[in-house]
Amino acid sequence: QQQVKQSPQSLIVQKGGISIINCAYENTAFDYFPWYQQFPGKGPALLIAIRPDVSEKKEGRFTISFNKSAKQFSLHIMDSQPGDSATYFCAASLVFGNEKLTFGTGTRLTIIP
Amino acid sequence: KAGVTQTPRYLIKTRGQQVTLSCSPISGHRSVSWYQQTPGQGLQFLFEYFSETQRNKGNFPGRFSGRQFSNSRSEMNVSTLELGDSALYLCASSLELAGDLEQFFGPGTRLTVL
């Protein structure tokens, strides 16, 4: 049972453009929604995370938009740069003390000059 | 502060053998989780340890096991290896403080089963 669905599977964006990756979840008990960035040969690294009590969180060029009623959240990368080319995973986990991350299937983002 | 370290980084085994992977969490982190990453299944949760106790377990067969030591270092073991066990095995540690849910991942151990 896939509890976190992620789209698109791959994405090509021109430098300076906006990259948008979407995720939808099923379990309303999820309490924490992080986005991870993974470069080839490396482990995933936390990019930005949100809790369900806010609808948006921004850190630099990265923004999470969260829609609790629709059970959806998305990552927006503004002014996309070639260095942003990586695989991005959304994830969700239950309340504190039960830190199993359920991951989306990943989006391979390529930023072209 | 040193990050999560995993050893070895690469392993090649044959079917039927067993393997042990090691993870050293960030100093002070008491929770250690293991994930399996494959192209087909993505990142899947294996198990989580906290204070030497397995707190959560994913949907993997009993051939996959783990443990955590008093210094929070963790090992996972896979017995009777199958071709499908070829994957990147990732370890993640977290501080386990109220409100702090961030998990820090190591670089992984790439296991190839021939």
PDB file of C-alpha atoms in Angstrom:
ATOM      1  CA  GLN A   1       0.000   0.000   0.000  1.00  0.00           C
ATOM      2  CA  GLN A   2       1.613   3.181  -1.211  1.00  0.00           C
ATOM      3  CA  GLN A   3       0.740   5.834   1.311  1.00  0.00           C
ATOM      4  CA  VAL A   4       2.589   8.732  -0.319  1.00  0.00           C
ATOM      5  CA  LYS A   5       2.212   9.323  -4.053  1.00  0.00           C
ATOM      6  CA  GLN A   6       4.684  11.617  -5.788  1.00  0.00           C
ATOM      7  CA  SER A   7       4.626  13.196  -9.228  1.00  0.00           C
ATOM      8  CA  PRO A   8       6.102  13.736 -11.696  1.00  0.00           C
ATOM      9  CA  GLN A   9       8.636  10.936 -11.922  1.00  0.00           C
ATOM     10  CA  SER A  10      11.021  13.200 -13.824  1.00  0.00           C
ATOM     11  CA  LEU A  11      11.110  16.908 -14.507  1.00  0.00           C
ATOM     12  CA  ILE A  12      13.192  19.116 -16.782  1.00  0.00           C
ATOM     13  CA  VAL A  13      13.225  22.849 -16.040  1.00  0.00           C
ATOM     14  CA  GLN A  14      15.186  25.682 -17.566  1.00  0.00           C
ATOM     15  CA  LYS A  15      17.609  27.604 -15.424  1.00  0.00           C
ATOM     16  CA  GLY A  16      15.802  30.389 -13.630  1.00  0.00           C
ATOM     17  CA  GLY A  17      12.441  28.667 -13.869  1.00  0.00           C
ATOM     18  CA  ILE A  18      10.189  27.258 -11.160  1.00  0.00           C
ATOM     19  CA  SER A  19      10.318  23.541 -10.370  1.00  0.00           C
ATOM     20  CA  ILE A  20       7.169  22.063  -8.832  1.00  0.00           C
ATOM     21  CA  ILE A  21       6.885  18.569  -7.364  1.00  0.00           C
ATOM     22  CA  ASN A  22       3.654  17.269  -5.883  1.00  0.00           C
ATOM     23  CA  CYS A  23       2.820  14.677  -3.268  1.00  0.00           C
ATOM     24  CA  ALA A  24      -0.417  13.257  -1.916  1.00  0.00           C
ATOM     25  CA  TYR A  25      -0.836  11.184   1.201  1.00  0.00           C
ATOM     26  CA  GLU A  26      -3.539   8.891   2.512  1.00  0.00           C
ATOM     27  CA  ASN A  27      -2.970   8.567   6.228  1.00  0.00           C
ATOM     28  CA  THR A  28      -4.461  11.559   8.043  1.00  0.00           C
ATOM     29  CA  ALA A  29      -2.407  10.666  11.124  1.00  0.00           C
ATOM     30  CA  PHE A  30       0.772  11.825   9.400  1.00  0.00           C
ATOM     31  CA  ASP A  31       2.203  14.690  11.372  1.00  0.00           C
ATOM     32  CA  TYR A  32       5.448  15.633   9.689  1.00  0.00           C
ATOM     33  CA  PHE A  33       6.176  16.187   6.001  1.00  0.00           C
ATOM     34  CA  PRO A  34       9.833  16.547   4.967  1.00  0.00           C
ATOM     35  CA  TRP A  35      11.406  16.869   1.554  1.00  0.00           C
ATOM     36  CA  TYR A  36      14.752  15.218   0.924  1.00  0.00           C
ATOM     37  CA  GLN A  37      17.309  15.912  -1.785  1.00  0.00           C
ATOM     38  CA  GLN A  38      19.606  13.158  -2.975  1.00  0.00           C
ATOM     39  CA  PHE A  39      22.632  13.453  -5.225  1.00  0.00           C
ATOM     40  CA  PRO A  40      24.144  10.385  -6.925  1.00  0.00           C
ATOM     41  CA  GLY A  41      26.288   8.370  -4.537  1.00  0.00           C
ATOM     42  CA  LYS A  42      24.999  10.211  -1.488  1.00  0.00           C
ATOM     43  CA  GLY A  43      22.350   9.614   1.126  1.00  0.00           C
ATOM     44  CA  PRO A  44      19.231  11.796   1.172  1.00  0.00           C
ATOM     45  CA  ALA A  45      19.604  15.157   2.902  1.00  0.00           C
ATOM     46  CA  LEU A  46      16.760  17.075   4.492  1.00  0.00           C
ATOM     47  CA  LEU A  47      15.836  20.121   2.434  1.00  0.00           C
ATOM     48  CA  ILE A  48      12.802  21.534   4.181  1.00  0.00           C
ATOM     49  CA  ALA A  49       9.966  20.182   6.312  1.00  0.00           C
ATOM     50  CA  ILE A  50       6.510  21.245   7.408  1.00  0.00           C
ATOM     51  CA  ARG A  51       4.026  20.338  10.127  1.00  0.00           C
ATOM     52  CA  PRO A  52       0.275  20.312   9.341  1.00  0.00           C
ATOM     53  CA  ASP A  53      -0.487  23.380  11.453  1.00  0.00           C
ATOM     54  CA  VAL A  54       0.864  25.732   8.745  1.00  0.00           C
ATOM     55  CA  SER A  55      -0.036  25.987   5.051  1.00  0.00           C
ATOM     56  CA  GLU A  56       3.295  27.219   3.740  1.00  0.00           C
ATOM     57  CA  LYS A  57       6.936  27.292   4.733  1.00  0.00           C
ATOM     58  CA  LYS A  58       9.695  29.058   2.860  1.00  0.00           C
ATOM     59  CA  GLU A  59      13.446  28.654   3.193  1.00  0.00           C
ATOM     60  CA  GLY A  60      15.422  30.595   0.622  1.00  0.00           C
ATOM     61  CA  ARG A  61      14.420  29.442  -2.848  1.00  0.00           C
ATOM     62  CA  PHE A  62      12.527  26.425  -1.488  1.00  0.00           C
ATOM     63  CA  THR A  63       8.858  26.550  -0.460  1.00  0.00           C
ATOM     64  CA  ILE A  64       6.512  23.845   0.792  1.00  0.00           C
ATOM     65  CA  SER A  65       2.803  24.403   0.220  1.00  0.00           C
ATOM     66  CA  PHE A  66       0.539  22.222   2.344  1.00  0.00           C
ATOM     67  CA  ASN A  67      -3.175  21.547   1.835  1.00  0.00           C
ATOM     68  CA  LYS A  68      -4.477  19.541   4.767  1.00  0.00           C
ATOM     69  CA  SER A  69      -8.036  19.125   3.461  1.00  0.00           C
ATOM     70  CA  ALA A  70      -6.810  17.794   0.115  1.00  0.00           C
ATOM     71  CA  LYS A  71      -4.042  15.749   1.781  1.00  0.00           C
ATOM     72  CA  GLN A  72      -1.511  17.190  -0.608  1.00  0.00           C
ATOM     73  CA  PHE A  73       1.764  19.035  -0.327  1.00  0.00           C
ATOM     74  CA  SER A  74       4.192  20.346  -2.870  1.00  0.00           C
ATOM     75  CA  LEU A  75       7.743  21.607  -3.208  1.00  0.00           C
ATOM     76  CA  HIS A  76       8.442  24.737  -5.213  1.00  0.00           C
ATOM     77  CA  ILE A  77      11.996  25.613  -6.204  1.00  0.00           C
ATOM     78  CA  MET A  78      12.237  29.206  -7.365  1.00  0.00           C
ATOM     79  CA  ASP A  79      14.987  30.417  -9.693  1.00  0.00           C
ATOM     80  CA  SER A  80      16.065  26.814 -10.329  1.00  0.00           C
ATOM     81  CA  GLN A  81      19.808  26.342 -10.800  1.00  0.00           C
ATOM     82  CA  PRO A  82      21.860  23.536 -12.397  1.00  0.00           C
ATOM     83  CA  GLY A  83      23.119  22.662  -8.903  1.00  0.00           C
ATOM     84  CA  ASP A  84      19.532  21.793  -7.967  1.00  0.00           C
ATOM     85  CA  SER A  85      19.647  18.835 -10.363  1.00  0.00           C
ATOM     86  CA  ALA A  86      19.055  15.862  -8.080  1.00  0.00           C
ATOM     87  CA  THR A  87      16.386  13.394  -7.035  1.00  0.00           C
ATOM     88  CA  TYR A  88      13.798  14.769  -4.639  1.00  0.00           C
ATOM     89  CA  PHE A  89      11.737  12.670  -2.263  1.00  0.00           C
ATOM     90  CA  CYS A  90       8.736  13.737  -0.288  1.00  0.00           C
ATOM     91  CA  ALA A  91       8.028  11.830   2.889  1.00  0.00           C
ATOM     92  CA  ALA A  92       5.649  11.671   5.794  1.00  0.00           C
ATOM     93  CA  SER A  93       5.798  10.309   9.284  1.00  0.00           C
ATOM     94  CA  LEU A  94       3.531   9.815  12.252  1.00  0.00           C
ATOM     95  CA  VAL A  95       3.697  11.648  15.525  1.00  0.00           C
ATOM     96  CA  PHE A  96       6.822  12.106  17.544  1.00  0.00           C
ATOM     97  CA  GLY A  97       8.202   8.849  18.862  1.00  0.00           C
ATOM     98  CA  ASN A  98       7.201   6.842  15.809  1.00  0.00           C
ATOM     99  CA  GLU A  99       9.705   8.118  13.310  1.00  0.00           C
ATOM    100  CA  LYS A 100       9.219   5.770  10.428  1.00  0.00           C
ATOM    101  CA  LEU A 101       9.446   7.824   7.239  1.00  0.00           C
ATOM    102  CA  THR A 102       7.153   6.786   4.407  1.00  0.00           C
ATOM    103  CA  PHE A 103       8.691   8.056   1.190  1.00  0.00           C
ATOM    104  CA  GLY A 104       7.270   9.015  -2.163  1.00  0.00           C
ATOM    105  CA  THR A 105       8.765   7.368  -5.232  1.00  0.00           C
ATOM    106  CA  GLY A 106      11.066  10.277  -6.065  1.00  0.00           C
ATOM    107  CA  THR A 107      11.375  12.903  -8.791  1.00  0.00           C
ATOM    108  CA  ARG A 108      14.493  13.229 -10.868  1.00  0.00           C
ATOM    109  CA  LEU A 109      14.928  16.944 -11.500  1.00  0.00           C
ATOM    110  CA  THR A 110      17.187  18.212 -14.269  1.00  0.00           C
ATOM    111  CA  ILE A 111      17.886  21.924 -14.658  1.00  0.00           C
ATOM    112  CA  ILE A 112      19.088  22.832 -18.137  1.00  0.00           C
ATOM    113  CA  PRO A 113      20.986  26.040 -18.986  1.00  0.00           C
TER     114      PRO A 113
ATOM    115  CA  LYS B   1      30.177  17.450  14.205  1.00  0.00           C
ATOM    116  CA  ALA B   2      30.688  14.236  12.240  1.00  0.00           C
ATOM    117  CA  GLY B   3      27.770  12.941  10.235  1.00  0.00           C
ATOM    118  CA  VAL B   4      26.291   9.464  10.109  1.00  0.00           C
ATOM    119  CA  THR B   5      28.881   6.948   9.003  1.00  0.00           C
ATOM    120  CA  GLN B   6      28.214   3.575   7.445  1.00  0.00           C
ATOM    121  CA  THR B   7      30.616   0.739   6.815  1.00  0.00           C
ATOM    122  CA  PRO B   8      31.432  -0.795   4.524  1.00  0.00           C
ATOM    123  CA  ARG B   9      30.475   1.480   1.640  1.00  0.00           C
ATOM    124  CA  TYR B  10      30.384  -1.366  -0.889  1.00  0.00           C
ATOM    125  CA  LEU B  11      29.839  -5.095  -0.540  1.00  0.00           C
ATOM    126  CA  ILE B  12      29.616  -7.944  -2.990  1.00  0.00           C
ATOM    127  CA  LYS B  13      28.162 -11.221  -1.760  1.00  0.00           C
ATOM    128  CA  THR B  14      26.758 -14.366  -3.319  1.00  0.00           C
ATOM    129  CA  ARG B  15      23.323 -15.883  -2.843  1.00  0.00           C
ATOM    130  CA  GLY B  16      22.908 -17.749   0.401  1.00  0.00           C
ATOM    131  CA  GLN B  17      25.570 -15.836   2.277  1.00  0.00           C
ATOM    132  CA  GLN B  18      24.867 -13.469   5.131  1.00  0.00           C
ATOM    133  CA  VAL B  19      26.013  -9.900   5.616  1.00  0.00           C
ATOM    134  CA  THR B  20      26.340  -7.414   8.461  1.00  0.00           C
ATOM    135  CA  LEU B  21      26.232  -3.674   7.899  1.00  0.00           C
ATOM    136  CA  SER B  22      27.276  -1.090  10.461  1.00  0.00           C
ATOM    137  CA  CYS B  23      26.049   2.396  11.255  1.00  0.00           C
ATOM    138  CA  SER B  24      27.468   5.004  13.611  1.00  0.00           C
ATOM    139  CA  PRO B  25      24.954   7.772  14.323  1.00  0.00           C
ATOM    140  CA  ILE B  26      25.712  11.405  14.951  1.00  0.00           C
ATOM    141  CA  SER B  27      27.041  11.877  18.461  1.00  0.00           C
ATOM    142  CA  GLY B  28      24.157  12.303  20.883  1.00  0.00           C
ATOM    143  CA  HIS B  29      21.548  10.797  18.586  1.00  0.00           C
ATOM    144  CA  ARG B  30      19.734   7.871  20.160  1.00  0.00           C
ATOM    145  CA  SER B  31      17.359   6.825  17.386  1.00  0.00           C
ATOM    146  CA  VAL B  32      18.671   4.872  14.407  1.00  0.00           C
ATOM    147  CA  SER B  33      16.560   3.828  11.442  1.00  0.00           C
ATOM    148  CA  TRP B  34      17.418   1.645   8.469  1.00  0.00           C
ATOM    149  CA  TYR B  35      16.029   1.954   4.944  1.00  0.00           C
ATOM    150  CA  GLN B  36      16.431  -0.047   1.776  1.00  0.00           C
ATOM    151  CA  GLN B  37      16.650   1.878  -1.495  1.00  0.00           C
ATOM    152  CA  THR B  38      16.121   0.176  -4.856  1.00  0.00           C
ATOM    153  CA  PRO B  39      15.207   1.601  -8.279  1.00  0.00           C
ATOM    154  CA  GLY B  40      11.980  -0.383  -8.349  1.00  0.00           C
ATOM    155  CA  GLN B  41      10.691   0.040  -4.799  1.00  0.00           C
ATOM    156  CA  GLY B  42      12.269   3.346  -3.822  1.00  0.00           C
ATOM    157  CA  LEU B  43      13.050   3.976  -0.161  1.00  0.00           C
ATOM    158  CA  GLN B  44      11.480   1.471   2.183  1.00  0.00           C
ATOM    159  CA  PHE B  45      11.639   1.453   5.955  1.00  0.00           C
ATOM    160  CA  LEU B  46      13.295  -1.591   7.520  1.00  0.00           C
ATOM    161  CA  PHE B  47      13.368  -0.920  11.268  1.00  0.00           C
ATOM    162  CA  GLU B  48      14.082   1.675  13.907  1.00  0.00           C
ATOM    163  CA  TYR B  49      15.987   1.344  17.155  1.00  0.00           C
ATOM    164  CA  PHE B  50      15.935   3.560  20.199  1.00  0.00           C
ATOM    165  CA  SER B  51      17.878   2.891  23.387  1.00  0.00           C
ATOM    166  CA  GLU B  52      18.812  -0.607  22.193  1.00  0.00           C
ATOM    167  CA  THR B  53      15.158  -1.554  21.583  1.00  0.00           C
ATOM    168  CA  GLN B  54      13.488  -2.103  18.234  1.00  0.00           C
ATOM    169  CA  ARG B  55      10.644   0.374  18.232  1.00  0.00           C
ATOM    170  CA  ASN B  56       9.303  -0.004  14.693  1.00  0.00           C
ATOM    171  CA  LYS B  57       9.605  -2.621  11.996  1.00  0.00           C
ATOM    172  CA  GLY B  58       8.751  -2.478   8.300  1.00  0.00           C
ATOM    173  CA  ASN B  59       7.366  -5.215   6.068  1.00  0.00           C
ATOM    174  CA  PHE B  60      10.501  -7.212   5.458  1.00  0.00           C
ATOM    175  CA  PRO B  61      11.066 -10.943   6.008  1.00  0.00           C
ATOM    176  CA  GLY B  62      12.727 -12.247   9.134  1.00  0.00           C
ATOM    177  CA  ARG B  63      16.010 -12.619   7.234  1.00  0.00           C
ATOM    178  CA  PHE B  64      16.470  -8.921   7.925  1.00  0.00           C
ATOM    179  CA  SER B  65      17.396  -8.166  11.498  1.00  0.00           C
ATOM    180  CA  GLY B  66      19.182  -5.498  13.438  1.00  0.00           C
ATOM    181  CA  ARG B  67      20.384  -4.404  16.786  1.00  0.00           C
ATOM    182  CA  GLN B  68      21.570  -1.321  18.588  1.00  0.00           C
ATOM    183  CA  PHE B  69      24.357  -1.088  21.116  1.00  0.00           C
ATOM    184  CA  SER B  70      24.557   1.004  24.266  1.00  0.00           C
ATOM    185  CA  ASN B  71      26.608   3.650  22.421  1.00  0.00           C
ATOM    186  CA  SER B  72      23.743   3.949  19.864  1.00  0.00           C
ATOM    187  CA  ARG B  73      25.776   2.313  17.098  1.00  0.00           C
ATOM    188  CA  SER B  74      23.635  -0.056  15.089  1.00  0.00           C
ATOM    189  CA  GLU B  75      24.099  -3.082  12.899  1.00  0.00           C
ATOM    190  CA  MET B  76      21.779  -4.773  10.489  1.00  0.00           C
ATOM    191  CA  ASN B  77      22.106  -8.336   9.319  1.00  0.00           C
ATOM    192  CA  VAL B  78      20.694 -10.057   6.277  1.00  0.00           C
ATOM    193  CA  SER B  79      20.863 -13.836   6.228  1.00  0.00           C
ATOM    194  CA  THR B  80      20.464 -16.203   3.295  1.00  0.00           C
ATOM    195  CA  LEU B  81      20.958 -13.446   0.755  1.00  0.00           C
ATOM    196  CA  GLU B  82      18.792 -13.351  -2.354  1.00  0.00           C
ATOM    197  CA  LEU B  83      19.418 -11.555  -5.634  1.00  0.00           C
ATOM    198  CA  GLY B  84      16.601  -9.147  -4.778  1.00  0.00           C
ATOM    199  CA  ASP B  85      18.453  -7.960  -1.694  1.00  0.00           C
ATOM    200  CA  SER B  86      20.814  -5.989  -3.922  1.00  0.00           C
ATOM    201  CA  ALA B  87      20.202  -2.406  -2.867  1.00  0.00           C
ATOM    202  CA  LEU B  88      21.548   0.676  -1.197  1.00  0.00           C
ATOM    203  CA  TYR B  89      21.051   0.323   2.546  1.00  0.00           C
ATOM    204  CA  LEU B  90      20.728   3.641   4.315  1.00  0.00           C
ATOM    205  CA  CYS B  91      20.993   4.395   7.981  1.00  0.00           C
ATOM    206  CA  ALA B  92      19.520   7.530   9.521  1.00  0.00           C
ATOM    207  CA  SER B  93      19.842   8.931  13.015  1.00  0.00           C
ATOM    208  CA  SER B  94      17.799  11.485  14.891  1.00  0.00           C
ATOM    209  CA  LEU B  95      18.127  13.397  18.120  1.00  0.00           C
ATOM    210  CA  GLU B  96      14.765  12.269  19.499  1.00  0.00           C
ATOM    211  CA  LEU B  97      13.803  15.462  21.271  1.00  0.00           C
ATOM    212  CA  ALA B  98      10.269  16.803  21.458  1.00  0.00           C
ATOM    213  CA  GLY B  99       9.459  18.570  18.205  1.00  0.00           C
ATOM    214  CA  ASP B 100      12.726  17.601  16.508  1.00  0.00           C
ATOM    215  CA  LEU B 101      11.936  14.956  13.923  1.00  0.00           C
ATOM    216  CA  GLU B 102      14.812  15.512  11.519  1.00  0.00           C
ATOM    217  CA  GLN B 103      16.546  12.357  10.390  1.00  0.00           C
ATOM    218  CA  PHE B 104      20.113  12.562   9.129  1.00  0.00           C
ATOM    219  CA  PHE B 105      21.108   9.968   6.566  1.00  0.00           C
ATOM    220  CA  GLY B 106      24.466   8.338   6.028  1.00  0.00           C
ATOM    221  CA  PRO B 107      25.940   7.718   2.559  1.00  0.00           C
ATOM    222  CA  GLY B 108      24.680   4.146   2.522  1.00  0.00           C
ATOM    223  CA  THR B 109      26.154   0.716   1.918  1.00  0.00           C
ATOM    224  CA  ARG B 110      25.799  -0.545  -1.638  1.00  0.00           C
ATOM    225  CA  LEU B 111      25.149  -4.309  -1.454  1.00  0.00           C
ATOM    226  CA  THR B 112      25.385  -6.403  -4.588  1.00  0.00           C
ATOM    227  CA  VAL B 113      24.252 -10.029  -4.440  1.00  0.00           C
ATOM    228  CA  LEU B 114      25.516 -12.266  -7.239  1.00  0.00           C
TER     229      LEU B 114
END
